[in-house]
PDB file of C-alpha atoms in Angstrom:
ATOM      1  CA  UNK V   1       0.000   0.000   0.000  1.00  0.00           C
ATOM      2  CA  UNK V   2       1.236   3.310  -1.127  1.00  0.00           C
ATOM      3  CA  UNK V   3       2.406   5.581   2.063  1.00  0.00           C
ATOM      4  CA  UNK V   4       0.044   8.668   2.856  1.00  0.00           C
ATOM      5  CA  UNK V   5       3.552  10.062   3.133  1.00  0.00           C
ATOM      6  CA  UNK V   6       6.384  10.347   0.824  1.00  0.00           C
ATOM      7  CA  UNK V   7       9.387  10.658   2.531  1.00  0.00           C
ATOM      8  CA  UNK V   8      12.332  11.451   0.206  1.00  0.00           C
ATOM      9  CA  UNK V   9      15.763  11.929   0.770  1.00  0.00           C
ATOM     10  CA  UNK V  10      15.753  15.564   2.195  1.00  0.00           C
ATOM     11  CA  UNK V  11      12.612  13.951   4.613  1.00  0.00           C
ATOM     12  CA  UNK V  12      14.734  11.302   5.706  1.00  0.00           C
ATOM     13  CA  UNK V  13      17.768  13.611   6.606  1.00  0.00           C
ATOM     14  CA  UNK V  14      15.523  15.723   8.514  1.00  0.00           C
ATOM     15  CA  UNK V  15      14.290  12.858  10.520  1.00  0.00           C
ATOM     16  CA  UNK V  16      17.875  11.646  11.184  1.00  0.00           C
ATOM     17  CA  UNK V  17      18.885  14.441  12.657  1.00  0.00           C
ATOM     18  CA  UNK V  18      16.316  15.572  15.197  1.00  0.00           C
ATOM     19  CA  UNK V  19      16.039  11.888  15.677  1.00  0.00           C
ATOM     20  CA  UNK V  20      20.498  11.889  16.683  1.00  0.00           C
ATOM     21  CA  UNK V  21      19.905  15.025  18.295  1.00  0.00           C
ATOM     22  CA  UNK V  22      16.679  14.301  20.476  1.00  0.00           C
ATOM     23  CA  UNK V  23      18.425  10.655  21.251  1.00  0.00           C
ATOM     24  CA  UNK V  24      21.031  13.131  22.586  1.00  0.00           C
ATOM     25  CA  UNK V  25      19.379  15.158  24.688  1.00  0.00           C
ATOM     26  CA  UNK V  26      17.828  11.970  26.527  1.00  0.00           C
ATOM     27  CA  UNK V  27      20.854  10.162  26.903  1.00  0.00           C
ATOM     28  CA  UNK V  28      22.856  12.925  27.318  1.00  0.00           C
ATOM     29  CA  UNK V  29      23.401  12.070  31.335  1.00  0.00           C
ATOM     30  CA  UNK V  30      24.981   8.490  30.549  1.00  0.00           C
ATOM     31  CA  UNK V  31      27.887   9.704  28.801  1.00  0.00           C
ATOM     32  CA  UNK V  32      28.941  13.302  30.071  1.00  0.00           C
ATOM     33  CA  UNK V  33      32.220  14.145  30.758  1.00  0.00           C
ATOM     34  CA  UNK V  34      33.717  15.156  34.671  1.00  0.00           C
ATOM     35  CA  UNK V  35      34.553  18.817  34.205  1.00  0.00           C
ATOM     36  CA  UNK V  36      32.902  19.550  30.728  1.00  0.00           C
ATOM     37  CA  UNK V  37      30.396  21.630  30.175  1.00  0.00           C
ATOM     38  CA  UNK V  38      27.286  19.570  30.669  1.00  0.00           C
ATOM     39  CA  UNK V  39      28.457  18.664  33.878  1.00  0.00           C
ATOM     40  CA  UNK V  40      28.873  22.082  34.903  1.00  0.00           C
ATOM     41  CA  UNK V  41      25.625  22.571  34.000  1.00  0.00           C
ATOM     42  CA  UNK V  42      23.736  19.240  34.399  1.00  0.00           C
ATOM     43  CA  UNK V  43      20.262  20.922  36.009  1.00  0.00           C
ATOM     44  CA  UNK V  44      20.216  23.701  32.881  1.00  0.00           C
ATOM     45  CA  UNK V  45      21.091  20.645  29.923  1.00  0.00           C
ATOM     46  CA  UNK V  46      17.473  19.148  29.423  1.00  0.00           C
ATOM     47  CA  UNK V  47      15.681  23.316  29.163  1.00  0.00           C
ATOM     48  CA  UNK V  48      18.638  23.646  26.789  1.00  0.00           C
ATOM     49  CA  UNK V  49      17.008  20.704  24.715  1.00  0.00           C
ATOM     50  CA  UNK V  50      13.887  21.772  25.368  1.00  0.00           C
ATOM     51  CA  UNK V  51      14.200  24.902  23.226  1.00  0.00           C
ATOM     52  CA  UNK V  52      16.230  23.278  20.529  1.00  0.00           C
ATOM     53  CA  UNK V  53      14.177  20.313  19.876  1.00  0.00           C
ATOM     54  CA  UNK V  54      10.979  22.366  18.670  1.00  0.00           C
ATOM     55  CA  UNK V  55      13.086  24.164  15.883  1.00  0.00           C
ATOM     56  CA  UNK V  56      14.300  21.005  14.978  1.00  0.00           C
ATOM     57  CA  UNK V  57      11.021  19.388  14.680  1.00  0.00           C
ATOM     58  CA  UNK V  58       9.663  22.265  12.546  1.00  0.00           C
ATOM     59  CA  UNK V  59      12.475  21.878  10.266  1.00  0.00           C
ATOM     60  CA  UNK V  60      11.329  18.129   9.880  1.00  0.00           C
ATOM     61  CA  UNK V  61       7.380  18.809   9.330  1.00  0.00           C
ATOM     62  CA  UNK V  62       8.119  21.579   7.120  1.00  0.00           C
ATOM     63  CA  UNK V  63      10.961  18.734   4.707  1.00  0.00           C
ATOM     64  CA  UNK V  64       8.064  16.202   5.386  1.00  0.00           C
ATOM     65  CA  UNK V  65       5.459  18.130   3.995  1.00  0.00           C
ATOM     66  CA  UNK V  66       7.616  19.367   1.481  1.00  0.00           C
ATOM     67  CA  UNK V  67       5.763  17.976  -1.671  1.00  0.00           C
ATOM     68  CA  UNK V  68       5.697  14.815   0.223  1.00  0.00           C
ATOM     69  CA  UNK V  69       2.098  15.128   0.969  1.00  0.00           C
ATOM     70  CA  UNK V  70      -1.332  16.152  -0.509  1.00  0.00           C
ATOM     71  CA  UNK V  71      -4.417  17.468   0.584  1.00  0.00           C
ATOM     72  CA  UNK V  72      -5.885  13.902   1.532  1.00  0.00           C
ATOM     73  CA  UNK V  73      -3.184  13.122   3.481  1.00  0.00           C
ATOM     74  CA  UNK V  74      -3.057  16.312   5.496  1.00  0.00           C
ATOM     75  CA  UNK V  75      -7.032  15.784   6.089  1.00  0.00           C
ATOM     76  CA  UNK V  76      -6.459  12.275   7.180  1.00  0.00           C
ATOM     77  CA  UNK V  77      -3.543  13.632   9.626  1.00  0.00           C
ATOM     78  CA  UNK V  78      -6.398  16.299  10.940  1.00  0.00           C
ATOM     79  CA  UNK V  79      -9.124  13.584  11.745  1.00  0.00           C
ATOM     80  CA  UNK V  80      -6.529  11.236  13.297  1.00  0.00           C
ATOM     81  CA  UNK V  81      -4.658  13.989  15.214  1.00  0.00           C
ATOM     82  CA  UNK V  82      -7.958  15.781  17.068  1.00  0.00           C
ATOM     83  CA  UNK V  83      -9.028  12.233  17.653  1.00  0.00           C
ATOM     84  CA  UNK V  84      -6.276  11.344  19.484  1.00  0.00           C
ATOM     85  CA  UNK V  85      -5.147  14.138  21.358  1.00  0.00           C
ATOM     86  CA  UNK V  86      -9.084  14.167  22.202  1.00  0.00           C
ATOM     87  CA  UNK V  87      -9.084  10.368  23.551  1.00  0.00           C
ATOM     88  CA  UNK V  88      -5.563  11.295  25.838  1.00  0.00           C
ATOM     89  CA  UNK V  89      -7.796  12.804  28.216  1.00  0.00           C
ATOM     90  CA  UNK V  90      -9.714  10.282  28.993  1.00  0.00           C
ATOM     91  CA  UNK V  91      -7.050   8.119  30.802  1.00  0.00           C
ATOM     92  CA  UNK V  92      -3.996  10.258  31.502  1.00  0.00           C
ATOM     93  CA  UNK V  93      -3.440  11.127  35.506  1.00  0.00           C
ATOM     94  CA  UNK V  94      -5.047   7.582  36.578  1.00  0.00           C
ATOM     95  CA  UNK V  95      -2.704   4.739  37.253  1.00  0.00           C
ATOM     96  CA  UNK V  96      -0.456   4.827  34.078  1.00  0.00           C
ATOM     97  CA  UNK V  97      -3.516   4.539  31.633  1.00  0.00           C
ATOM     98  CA  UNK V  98      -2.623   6.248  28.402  1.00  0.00           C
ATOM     99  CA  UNK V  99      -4.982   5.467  25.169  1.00  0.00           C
ATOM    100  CA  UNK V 100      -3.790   7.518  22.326  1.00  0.00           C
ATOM    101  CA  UNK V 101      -1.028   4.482  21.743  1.00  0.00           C
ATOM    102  CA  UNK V 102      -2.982   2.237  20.368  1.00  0.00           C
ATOM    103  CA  UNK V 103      -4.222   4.330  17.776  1.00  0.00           C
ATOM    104  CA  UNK V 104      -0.693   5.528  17.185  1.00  0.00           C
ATOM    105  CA  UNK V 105       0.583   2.425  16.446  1.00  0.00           C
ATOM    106  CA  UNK V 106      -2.303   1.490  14.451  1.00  0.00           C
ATOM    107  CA  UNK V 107      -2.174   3.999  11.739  1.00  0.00           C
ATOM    108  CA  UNK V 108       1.010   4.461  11.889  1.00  0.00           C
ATOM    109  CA  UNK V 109       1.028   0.741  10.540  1.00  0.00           C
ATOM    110  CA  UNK V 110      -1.326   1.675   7.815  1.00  0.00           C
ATOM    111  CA  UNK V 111      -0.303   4.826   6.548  1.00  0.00           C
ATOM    112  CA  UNK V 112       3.468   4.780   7.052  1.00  0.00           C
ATOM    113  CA  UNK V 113       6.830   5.313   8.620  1.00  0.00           C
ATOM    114  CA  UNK V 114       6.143   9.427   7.473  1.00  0.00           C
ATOM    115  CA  UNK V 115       2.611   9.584   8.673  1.00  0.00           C
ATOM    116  CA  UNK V 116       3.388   7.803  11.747  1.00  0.00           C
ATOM    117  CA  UNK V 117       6.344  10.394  12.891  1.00  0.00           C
ATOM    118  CA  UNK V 118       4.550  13.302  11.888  1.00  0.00           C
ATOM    119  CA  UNK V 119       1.487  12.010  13.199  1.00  0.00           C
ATOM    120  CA  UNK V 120       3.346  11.425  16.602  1.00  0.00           C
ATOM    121  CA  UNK V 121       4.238  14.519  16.927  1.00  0.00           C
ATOM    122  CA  UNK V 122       0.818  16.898  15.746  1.00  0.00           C
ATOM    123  CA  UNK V 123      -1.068  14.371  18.238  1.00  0.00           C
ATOM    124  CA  UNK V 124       1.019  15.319  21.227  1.00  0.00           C
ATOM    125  CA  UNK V 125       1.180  18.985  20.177  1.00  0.00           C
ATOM    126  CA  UNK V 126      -2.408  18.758  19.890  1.00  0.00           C
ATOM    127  CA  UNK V 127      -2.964  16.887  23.281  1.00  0.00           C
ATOM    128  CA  UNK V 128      -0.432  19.602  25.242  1.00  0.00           C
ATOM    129  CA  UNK V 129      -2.934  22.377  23.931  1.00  0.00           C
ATOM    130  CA  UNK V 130      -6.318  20.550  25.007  1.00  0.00           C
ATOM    131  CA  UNK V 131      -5.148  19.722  28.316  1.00  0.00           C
ATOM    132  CA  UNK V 132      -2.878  23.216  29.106  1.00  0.00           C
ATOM    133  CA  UNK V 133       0.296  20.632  29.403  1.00  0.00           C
ATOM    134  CA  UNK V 134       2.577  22.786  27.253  1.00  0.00           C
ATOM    135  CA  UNK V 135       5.718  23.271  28.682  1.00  0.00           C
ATOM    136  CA  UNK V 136       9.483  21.958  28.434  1.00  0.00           C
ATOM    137  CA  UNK V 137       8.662  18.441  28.717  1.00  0.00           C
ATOM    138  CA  UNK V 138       6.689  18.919  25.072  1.00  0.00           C
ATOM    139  CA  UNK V 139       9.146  18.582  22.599  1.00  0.00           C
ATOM    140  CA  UNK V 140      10.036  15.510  24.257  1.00  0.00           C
ATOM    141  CA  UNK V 141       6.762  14.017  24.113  1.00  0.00           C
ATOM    142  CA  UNK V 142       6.527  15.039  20.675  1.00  0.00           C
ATOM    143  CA  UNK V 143       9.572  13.168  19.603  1.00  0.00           C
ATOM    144  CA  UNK V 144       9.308  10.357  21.974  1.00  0.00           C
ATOM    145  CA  UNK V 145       5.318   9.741  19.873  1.00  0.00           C
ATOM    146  CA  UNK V 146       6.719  10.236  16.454  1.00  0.00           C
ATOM    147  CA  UNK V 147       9.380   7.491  17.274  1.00  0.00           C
ATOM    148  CA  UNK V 148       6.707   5.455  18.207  1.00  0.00           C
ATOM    149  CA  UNK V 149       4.333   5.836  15.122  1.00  0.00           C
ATOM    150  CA  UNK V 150       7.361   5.804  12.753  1.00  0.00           C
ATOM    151  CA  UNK V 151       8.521   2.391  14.687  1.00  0.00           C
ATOM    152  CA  UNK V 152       5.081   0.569  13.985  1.00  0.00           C
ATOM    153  CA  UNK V 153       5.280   1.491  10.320  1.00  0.00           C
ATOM    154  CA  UNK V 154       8.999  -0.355   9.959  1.00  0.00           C
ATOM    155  CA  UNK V 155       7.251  -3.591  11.528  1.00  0.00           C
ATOM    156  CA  UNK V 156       7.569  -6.563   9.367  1.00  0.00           C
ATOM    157  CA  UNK V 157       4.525  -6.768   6.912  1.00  0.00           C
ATOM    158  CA  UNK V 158       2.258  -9.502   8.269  1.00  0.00           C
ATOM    159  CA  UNK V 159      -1.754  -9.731   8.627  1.00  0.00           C
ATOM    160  CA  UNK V 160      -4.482 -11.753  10.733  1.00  0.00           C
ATOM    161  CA  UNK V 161      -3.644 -12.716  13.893  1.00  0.00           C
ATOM    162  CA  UNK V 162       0.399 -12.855  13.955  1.00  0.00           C
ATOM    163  CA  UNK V 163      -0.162  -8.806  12.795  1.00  0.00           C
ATOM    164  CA  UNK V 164      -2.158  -8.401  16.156  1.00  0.00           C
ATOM    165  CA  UNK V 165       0.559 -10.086  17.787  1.00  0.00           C
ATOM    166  CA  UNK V 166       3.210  -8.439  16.477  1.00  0.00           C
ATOM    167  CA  UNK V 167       1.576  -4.939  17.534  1.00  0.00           C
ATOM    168  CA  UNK V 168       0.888  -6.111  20.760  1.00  0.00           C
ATOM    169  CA  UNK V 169       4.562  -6.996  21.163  1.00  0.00           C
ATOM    170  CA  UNK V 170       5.537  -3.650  20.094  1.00  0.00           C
ATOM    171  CA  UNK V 171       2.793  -1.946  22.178  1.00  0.00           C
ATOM    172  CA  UNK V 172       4.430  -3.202  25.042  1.00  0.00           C
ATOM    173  CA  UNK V 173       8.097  -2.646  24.524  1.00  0.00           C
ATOM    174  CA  UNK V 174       6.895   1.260  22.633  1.00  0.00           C
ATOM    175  CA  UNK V 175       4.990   2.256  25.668  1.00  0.00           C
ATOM    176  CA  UNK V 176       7.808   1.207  27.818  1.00  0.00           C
ATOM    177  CA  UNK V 177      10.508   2.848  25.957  1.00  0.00           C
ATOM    178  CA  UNK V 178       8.030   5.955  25.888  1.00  0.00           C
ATOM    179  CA  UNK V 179       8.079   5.776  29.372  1.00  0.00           C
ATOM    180  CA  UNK V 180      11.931   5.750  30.470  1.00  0.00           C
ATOM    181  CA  UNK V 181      12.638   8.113  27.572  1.00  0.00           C
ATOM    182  CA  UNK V 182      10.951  10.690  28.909  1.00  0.00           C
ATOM    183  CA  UNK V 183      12.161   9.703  32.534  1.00  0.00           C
ATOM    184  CA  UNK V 184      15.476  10.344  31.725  1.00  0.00           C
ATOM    185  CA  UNK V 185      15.141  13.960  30.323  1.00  0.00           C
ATOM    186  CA  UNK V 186      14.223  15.380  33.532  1.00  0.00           C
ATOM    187  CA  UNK V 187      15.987  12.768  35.812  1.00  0.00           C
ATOM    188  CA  UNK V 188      19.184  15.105  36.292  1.00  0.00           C
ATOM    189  CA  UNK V 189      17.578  17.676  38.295  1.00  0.00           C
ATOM    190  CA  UNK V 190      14.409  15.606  39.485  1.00  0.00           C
ATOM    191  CA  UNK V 191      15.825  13.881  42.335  1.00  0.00           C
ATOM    192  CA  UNK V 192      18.422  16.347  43.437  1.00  0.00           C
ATOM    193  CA  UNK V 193      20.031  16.008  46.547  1.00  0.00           C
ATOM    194  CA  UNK V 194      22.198  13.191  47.371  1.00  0.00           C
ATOM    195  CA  UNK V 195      20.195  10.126  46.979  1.00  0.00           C
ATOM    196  CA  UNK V 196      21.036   6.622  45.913  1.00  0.00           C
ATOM    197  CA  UNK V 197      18.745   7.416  42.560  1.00  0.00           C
ATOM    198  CA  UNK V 198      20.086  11.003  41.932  1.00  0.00           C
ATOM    199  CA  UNK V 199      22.035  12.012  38.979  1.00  0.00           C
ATOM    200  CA  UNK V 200      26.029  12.541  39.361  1.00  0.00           C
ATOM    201  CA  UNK V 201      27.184  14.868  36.611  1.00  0.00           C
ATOM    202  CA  UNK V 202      30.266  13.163  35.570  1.00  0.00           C
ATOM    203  CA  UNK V 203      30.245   9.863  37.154  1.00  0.00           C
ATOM    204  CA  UNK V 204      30.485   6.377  35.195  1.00  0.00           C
ATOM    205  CA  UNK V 205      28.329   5.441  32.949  1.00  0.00           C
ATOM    206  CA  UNK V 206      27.649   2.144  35.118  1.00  0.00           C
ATOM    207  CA  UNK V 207      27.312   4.077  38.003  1.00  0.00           C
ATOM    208  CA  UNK V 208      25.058   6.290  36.206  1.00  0.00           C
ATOM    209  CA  UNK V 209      22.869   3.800  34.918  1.00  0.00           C
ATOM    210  CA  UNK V 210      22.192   2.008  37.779  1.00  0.00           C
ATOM    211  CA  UNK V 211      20.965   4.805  39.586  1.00  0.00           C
ATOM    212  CA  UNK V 212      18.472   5.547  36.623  1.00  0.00           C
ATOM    213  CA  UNK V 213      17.188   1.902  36.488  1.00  0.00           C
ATOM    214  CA  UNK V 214      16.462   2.299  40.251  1.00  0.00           C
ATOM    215  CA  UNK V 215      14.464   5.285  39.410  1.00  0.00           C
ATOM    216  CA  UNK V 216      12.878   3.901  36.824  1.00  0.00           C
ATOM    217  CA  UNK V 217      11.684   1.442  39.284  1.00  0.00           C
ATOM    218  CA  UNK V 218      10.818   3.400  42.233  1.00  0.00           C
ATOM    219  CA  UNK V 219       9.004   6.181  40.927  1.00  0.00           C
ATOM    220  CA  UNK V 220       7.446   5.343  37.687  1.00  0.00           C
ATOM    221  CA  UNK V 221       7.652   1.377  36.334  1.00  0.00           C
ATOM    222  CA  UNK V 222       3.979   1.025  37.661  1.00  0.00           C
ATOM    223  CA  UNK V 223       2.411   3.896  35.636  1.00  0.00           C
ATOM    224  CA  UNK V 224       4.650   2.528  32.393  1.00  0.00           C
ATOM    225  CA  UNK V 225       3.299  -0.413  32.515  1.00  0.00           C
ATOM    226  CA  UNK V 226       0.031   0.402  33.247  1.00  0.00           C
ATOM    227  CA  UNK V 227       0.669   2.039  29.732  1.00  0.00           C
ATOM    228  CA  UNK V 228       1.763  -0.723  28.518  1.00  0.00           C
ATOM    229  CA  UNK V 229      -1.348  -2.825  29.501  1.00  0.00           C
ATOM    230  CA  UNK V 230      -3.874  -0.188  28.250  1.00  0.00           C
ATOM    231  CA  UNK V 231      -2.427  -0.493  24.934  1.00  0.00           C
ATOM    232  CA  UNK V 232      -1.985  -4.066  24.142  1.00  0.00           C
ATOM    233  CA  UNK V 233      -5.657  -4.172  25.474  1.00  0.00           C
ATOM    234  CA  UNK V 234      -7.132  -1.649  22.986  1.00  0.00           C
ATOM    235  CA  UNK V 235      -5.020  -3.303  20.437  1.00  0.00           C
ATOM    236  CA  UNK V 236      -6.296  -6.677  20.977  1.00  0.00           C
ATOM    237  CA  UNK V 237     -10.192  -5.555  21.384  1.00  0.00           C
ATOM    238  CA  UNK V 238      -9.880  -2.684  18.123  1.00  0.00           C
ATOM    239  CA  UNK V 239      -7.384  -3.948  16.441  1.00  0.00           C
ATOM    240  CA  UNK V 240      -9.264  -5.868  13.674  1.00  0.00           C
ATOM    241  CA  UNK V 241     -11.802  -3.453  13.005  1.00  0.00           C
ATOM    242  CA  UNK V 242      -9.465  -0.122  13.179  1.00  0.00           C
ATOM    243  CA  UNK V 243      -7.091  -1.611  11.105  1.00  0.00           C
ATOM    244  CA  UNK V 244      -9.749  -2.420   8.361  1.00  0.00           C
ATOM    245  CA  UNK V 245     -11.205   1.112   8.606  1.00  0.00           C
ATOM    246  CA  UNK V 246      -8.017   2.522   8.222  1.00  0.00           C
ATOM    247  CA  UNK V 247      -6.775   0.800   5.405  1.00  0.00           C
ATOM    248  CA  UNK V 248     -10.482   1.077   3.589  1.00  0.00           C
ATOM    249  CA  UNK V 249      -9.745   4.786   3.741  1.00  0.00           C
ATOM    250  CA  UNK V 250      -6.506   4.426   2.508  1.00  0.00           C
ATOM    251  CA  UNK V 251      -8.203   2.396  -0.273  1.00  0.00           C
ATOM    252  CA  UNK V 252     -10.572   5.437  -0.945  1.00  0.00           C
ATOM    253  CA  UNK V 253      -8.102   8.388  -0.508  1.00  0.00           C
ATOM    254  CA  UNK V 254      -5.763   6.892  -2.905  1.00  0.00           C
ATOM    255  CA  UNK V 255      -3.136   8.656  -1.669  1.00  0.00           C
ATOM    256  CA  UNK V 256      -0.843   9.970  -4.578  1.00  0.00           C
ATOM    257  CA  UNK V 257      -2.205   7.926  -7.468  1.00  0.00           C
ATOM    258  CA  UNK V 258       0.166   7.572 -10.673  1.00  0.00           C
ATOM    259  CA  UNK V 259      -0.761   9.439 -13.838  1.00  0.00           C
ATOM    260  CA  UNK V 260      -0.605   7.766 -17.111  1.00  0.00           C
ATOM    261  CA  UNK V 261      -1.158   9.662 -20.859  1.00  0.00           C
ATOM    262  CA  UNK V 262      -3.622   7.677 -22.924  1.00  0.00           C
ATOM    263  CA  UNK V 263      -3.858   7.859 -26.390  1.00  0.00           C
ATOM    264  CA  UNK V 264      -5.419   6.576 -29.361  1.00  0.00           C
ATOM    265  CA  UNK V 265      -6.512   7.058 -32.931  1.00  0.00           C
ATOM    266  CA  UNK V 266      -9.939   7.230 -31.423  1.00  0.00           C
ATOM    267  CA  UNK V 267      -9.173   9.032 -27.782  1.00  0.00           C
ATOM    268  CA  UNK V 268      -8.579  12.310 -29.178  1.00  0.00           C
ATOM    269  CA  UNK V 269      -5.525  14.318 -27.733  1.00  0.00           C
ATOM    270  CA  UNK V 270      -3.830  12.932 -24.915  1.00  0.00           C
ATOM    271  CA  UNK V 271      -5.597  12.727 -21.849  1.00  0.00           C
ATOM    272  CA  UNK V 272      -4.007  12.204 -17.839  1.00  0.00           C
ATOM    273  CA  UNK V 273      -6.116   9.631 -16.240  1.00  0.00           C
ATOM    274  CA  UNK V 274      -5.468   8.358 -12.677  1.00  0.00           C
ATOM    275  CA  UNK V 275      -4.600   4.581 -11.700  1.00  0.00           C
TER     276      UNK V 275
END
């Protein structure tokens, strides 16, 4: 099935690079330096990556939609986008249960590795302004989504039940990653203090790593996989019947059909007809 979103070359750059540079400002804490500048300012790093990121990520939807995508496409993103930033509400703040994923995951399987980023990212954008969570923690959520609709898309192809396996699988290990991902962006200066879970600018990676995995599992393990089980659920009870809605409309929209010239003696001039 033809992707609702092109991505070409200049696309897949774009991509790259917030992509290395948001992977950066998460993981940032695992490998700085005693004495460089990070460490020196280990509490200010993740604000510093909180401004950057959203120039970066307009540079990407601009490349993206840089005759990549058509008017269809765009109005699928819209539906999609409201819908899901409209659902988040309805679980967020109550024992880990988040269910925008599944949808997520579904169309991103459907329309794409492009859609799936991009829609990602307009979904959490979206979300932030519904519920008044804008703030520096955004542009990490943005990323952290599109990573996780541009993931299902690069799933093996595979239908019937092993499909609904498969995206259970990856519901799981996305909403997890999801979880820790954004953990570790404001980790640094969350615990402060000297605690056996706090950050230590400059101290081994080992070291380091430890203490976040202990984090991970004291403060928020229960709420990611409460995550984790709201999605595989929704996948496994919606799954069959989203999927085939989505790719019916996918059918219909016909996203950038190919043009062909026919002619004849009896056709007339030549005429473009879509296929």
């Amino acid at each position: 099935m033809t992707a609702a979103i092109s991505l070409k070359p200049r696309s897949l750059a774009a991509i790259g690079l917030v992509s290395a540079v948001g992977a950066f400002g998460f993981l940032w804490p695992l490998f700085v330096a005693p004495g460089s500048a990070l460490a020196q300012h280990a509490r200010d790093a993740p604000f510093l990556f909180g401004l950057l990121l959203p120039l970066l990520l307009a540079v990407v939807l601009a490349e993206v939609s840089e005759g990549g995508i058509d008017a269809k496409a765009i109005a699928m993103l819209g539906v999609l986008s409201a819908l899901d930033a409209a659902i988040r509400p309805l679980g967020a703040g109550t024992a880990g249960i988040e269910v925008m994923f599944f949808l997520l995951i579904l169309a991103g399987r459907v329309f794409g590795a492009g859609f799936g980023f991009v829609l990602g990212a307009t979904s959490m954008f979206a979300s932030a302004l519904l519920t008044a969570g804008v703030g520096p923690w955004l542009p990490f959520q943005m990323l952290g989504a599109g990573w996780v609709g541009l993931g299902a898309a690069l799933l093996p192809r595979c239908r019937g039940w092993l499909e609904l396996a498969l995206l259970s699988a990856y519901g799981v290990v996305s909403s997890l990653f999801y979880g820790w991902a954004l953990n570790m962006w404001f980790w640094p200066f969350a615990t402060g203090g000297d605690t056996s879970v706090s950050f230590v600018a400059g101290a081994p990676l080992a070291d380091n790593l430890t203490r976040f995995v202990a984090f991970n599992l004291a403060t928020s393990f229960g709420w990611d996989l409460g995550r984790a089980i709201t999605t595989v659920t929704l996948i496994l009870l919606t799954g069959v019947p989203v999927l085939a809605a989505l790719r019916r409309a996918a059918r219909k929209a016909n996203f950038r059909p190919s043009v062909t010239f026919e002619t004849g003696p009896d056709r007339g001039p030549a005429v473009p007809s879509e296929r």
